[in-house]
Amino acid sequence: MAVNIESTDAGTDPLPRGRWKYLDKFITRPGAFTDPDAFEPGQAAIEGLERQKVLVIGAGGLGCEILKNLALSGFKDIHVIDMDTIDVSNLNRQFLFRASDVGSYKAEVAAKFVEKRVKGVKITPYCGKIQDKDEEYYMQFSMIVCGLDSIEARRWINATLVGMVDGENPDSMKPLVDGGTEGFKGQARVIFPTMTSCIECQLDMHAPRAAVPLCTLATIPRQPQHCIEWAHIIAWEEHRKDITLDTDDPEHITWLYQKALARAKEFNIEGVTYSMTQGVVKNIIPAIASTNAIVAASCCNEAFKIATNTNPFLGYPEQDNYMMYTGDESVYTYTFEHQKKDDCPVCGSGNIARPLQVNPNITLQDFIDGLAERPEAQLKYPAIRTGEKSLWMQLASLQEQLRPNLDKRMVDLVEEGEELTITDKSFPTQFKYKVVFSK
């Protein structure tokens, strides 16, 4: 959409621009909190906003709201990534989709819908994983806005953006605006890679849910979630142990759903659905449309402020960088500054080994299982080595050789104060820990 603002005398407002006139109040005149050194009101601000190239990751409940908001906020060049297809269960809150779209890719349908409704906006979809793209792809964007339902995906893009930063090239630092919801709760945060607290610094705020005892899963399931966990933990290992479970693969989720449904019928348990299977396996809490709308609005507000400098944004020097929202009893928001951690394995200085409490008498197998549940680690597919030897690897060709280690006690494998280097195929990062034996 061509934008023309007629010149006016100093001190007067520019002429309105049709449907965009509400934006003129922000980008064609300074406000009470505007930094005069960073903001040039008028045509320059409008053209600068339209030149922004923004990537939206996720086209689900949050992503639909984010795409709509960005398009209506004056962004003209938007890309979106999502690998999922539309399910009937999405239609109650992912408002860009209709019943006739079921089975189609979310990214494609969302892009076409917004382009049709907001003229002059170009939205480029990619139907696949964020891991499919390399640093060169992400380097083309001015910022990334995430509406993901996966901690693992957040950690991957966070590590990728931090790794892209080149001190000699200011354009290599890509702001990350991240939103997330859990029922009536949500958060929006702004991350400037290497400059502010990153997602890995904040990982312990997103602790995994407590595990269900295996005896319950194996013998007396009482809830539909127990049947799904049984399929996830036990049935997959029995029938498909040579295949690594990909929680983003529809074929894998379908297999788990079918197994869980059969298990539920065996024990006269009702309520197992495909959507619930996704939620349990990926640790997703069902979304609420109003929460999505509020958090997406906050994310897009921050993206607009970063792009235009009309007002201070989250993460602005000496400003709060994290907004929390809760709406279960009333509407409540709180902003604070999450501190950058020097020993963060992603953005910390010097790749410092973090202390890790370890019970010396547990087996390596117990230690590996526990890494997935530790708030500060959350590593599901770890490969572990010391400075001198490998304790466990994910490569099938090496597992047979290392399998005897699984039954050995940690005290027999490592020493107090020894460093462990742990990698996980889900993340482009090495995690270093210093063993501290618990008493």
PDB file of N, CA, C and O in Angstrom, residues 12 18 42 46 82 158 220 235 285 317 347 354 362 369 371 381 391 418-419:
ATOM      1  N   THR A  12       1.967  21.186  13.293  1.00  0.00           N
ATOM      2  CA  THR A  12       0.636  20.691  12.990  1.00  0.00           C
ATOM      3  C   THR A  12       0.695  19.207  12.695  1.00  0.00           C
ATOM      4  O   THR A  12       1.731  18.671  12.293  1.00  0.00           O
ATOM      5  N   GLY A  18      -6.236   7.273   5.929  1.00  0.00           N
ATOM      6  CA  GLY A  18      -7.263   6.252   5.865  1.00  0.00           C
ATOM      7  C   GLY A  18      -7.235   5.338   7.061  1.00  0.00           C
ATOM      8  O   GLY A  18      -7.235   5.782   8.203  1.00  0.00           O
ATOM      9  N   GLY A  42       7.337  11.286  11.492  1.00  0.00           N
ATOM     10  CA  GLY A  42       6.929  11.654  10.142  1.00  0.00           C
ATOM     11  C   GLY A  42       7.198  10.579   9.114  1.00  0.00           C
ATOM     12  O   GLY A  42       7.197   9.382   9.401  1.00  0.00           O
ATOM     13  N   ILE A  46       7.536   6.252   9.085  1.00  0.00           N
ATOM     14  CA  ILE A  46       6.606   5.382   8.344  1.00  0.00           C
ATOM     15  C   ILE A  46       7.366   4.465   7.393  1.00  0.00           C
ATOM     16  O   ILE A  46       7.152   3.253   7.346  1.00  0.00           O
ATOM     17  N   ASP A  82       5.841 -22.474  10.340  1.00  0.00           N
ATOM     18  CA  ASP A  82       5.100 -23.425  11.164  1.00  0.00           C
ATOM     19  C   ASP A  82       5.035 -24.739  10.409  1.00  0.00           C
ATOM     20  O   ASP A  82       4.779 -24.746   9.201  1.00  0.00           O
ATOM     21  N   ASN A 158      16.815 -19.440  20.379  1.00  0.00           N
ATOM     22  CA  ASN A 158      17.586 -18.570  21.264  1.00  0.00           C
ATOM     23  C   ASN A 158      19.086 -18.807  21.082  1.00  0.00           C
ATOM     24  O   ASN A 158      19.860 -17.863  20.896  1.00  0.00           O
ATOM     25  N   ILE A 220      -2.001 -49.645  36.542  1.00  0.00           N
ATOM     26  CA  ILE A 220      -3.347 -49.162  36.893  1.00  0.00           C
ATOM     27  C   ILE A 220      -3.565 -47.715  36.451  1.00  0.00           C
ATOM     28  O   ILE A 220      -3.696 -46.812  37.276  1.00  0.00           O
ATOM     29  N   ALA A 235       5.274 -47.924  25.529  1.00  0.00           N
ATOM     30  CA  ALA A 235       4.954 -48.565  24.252  1.00  0.00           C
ATOM     31  C   ALA A 235       5.965 -48.192  23.165  1.00  0.00           C
ATOM     32  O   ALA A 235       6.377 -49.038  22.364  1.00  0.00           O
ATOM     33  N   ILE A 285      -0.071 -26.928  27.797  1.00  0.00           N
ATOM     34  CA  ILE A 285      -1.297 -26.653  28.535  1.00  0.00           C
ATOM     35  C   ILE A 285      -2.282 -26.006  27.576  1.00  0.00           C
ATOM     36  O   ILE A 285      -1.921 -25.079  26.851  1.00  0.00           O
ATOM     37  N   PRO A 317      17.762  -0.227  27.529  1.00  0.00           N
ATOM     38  CA  PRO A 317      18.776  -0.080  28.585  1.00  0.00           C
ATOM     39  C   PRO A 317      18.206   0.388  29.914  1.00  0.00           C
ATOM     40  O   PRO A 317      17.489   1.375  29.982  1.00  0.00           O
ATOM     41  N   CYS A 347      24.626 -17.697  26.612  1.00  0.00           N
ATOM     42  CA  CYS A 347      25.051 -16.302  26.466  1.00  0.00           C
ATOM     43  C   CYS A 347      26.056 -15.872  27.526  1.00  0.00           C
ATOM     44  O   CYS A 347      26.466 -14.714  27.549  1.00  0.00           O
ATOM     45  N   ARG A 354      28.688 -24.894  35.224  1.00  0.00           N
ATOM     46  CA  ARG A 354      27.744 -24.626  36.295  1.00  0.00           C
ATOM     47  C   ARG A 354      27.765 -25.776  37.299  1.00  0.00           C
ATOM     48  O   ARG A 354      27.860 -26.951  36.911  1.00  0.00           O
ATOM     49  N   ILE A 362      23.376 -42.830  42.849  1.00  0.00           N
ATOM     50  CA  ILE A 362      22.448 -43.185  41.782  1.00  0.00           C
ATOM     51  C   ILE A 362      23.225 -43.704  40.585  1.00  0.00           C
ATOM     52  O   ILE A 362      24.427 -43.428  40.432  1.00  0.00           O
ATOM     53  N   ASP A 369      17.922 -40.040  33.263  1.00  0.00           N
ATOM     54  CA  ASP A 369      16.474 -39.827  33.368  1.00  0.00           C
ATOM     55  C   ASP A 369      16.162 -38.534  34.105  1.00  0.00           C
ATOM     56  O   ASP A 369      15.217 -37.813  33.756  1.00  0.00           O
ATOM     57  N   LEU A 371      17.915 -35.779  34.187  1.00  0.00           N
ATOM     58  CA  LEU A 371      18.263 -34.554  33.469  1.00  0.00           C
ATOM     59  C   LEU A 371      17.057 -33.931  32.777  1.00  0.00           C
ATOM     60  O   LEU A 371      16.969 -32.714  32.651  1.00  0.00           O
ATOM     61  N   TYR A 381      17.658 -35.954  25.507  1.00  0.00           N
ATOM     62  CA  TYR A 381      18.467 -36.905  24.739  1.00  0.00           C
ATOM     63  C   TYR A 381      19.949 -36.570  24.924  1.00  0.00           C
ATOM     64  O   TYR A 381      20.646 -36.205  23.976  1.00  0.00           O
ATOM     65  N   LEU A 391      30.695 -41.236  28.689  1.00  0.00           N
ATOM     66  CA  LEU A 391      29.858 -42.038  29.583  1.00  0.00           C
ATOM     67  C   LEU A 391      28.634 -42.578  28.857  1.00  0.00           C
ATOM     68  O   LEU A 391      28.195 -43.697  29.101  1.00  0.00           O
ATOM     69  N   GLU A 418      34.678 -32.851  39.061  1.00  0.00           N
ATOM     70  CA  GLU A 418      34.998 -33.129  37.657  1.00  0.00           C
ATOM     71  C   GLU A 418      33.953 -32.474  36.754  1.00  0.00           C
ATOM     72  O   GLU A 418      32.779 -32.352  37.106  1.00  0.00           O
ATOM     73  N   GLU A 419      34.382 -32.049  35.576  1.00  0.00           N
ATOM     74  CA  GLU A 419      33.482 -31.392  34.632  1.00  0.00           C
ATOM     75  C   GLU A 419      32.841 -32.412  33.703  1.00  0.00           C
ATOM     76  O   GLU A 419      33.505 -33.322  33.198  1.00  0.00           O
TER      77      GLU A 419
END
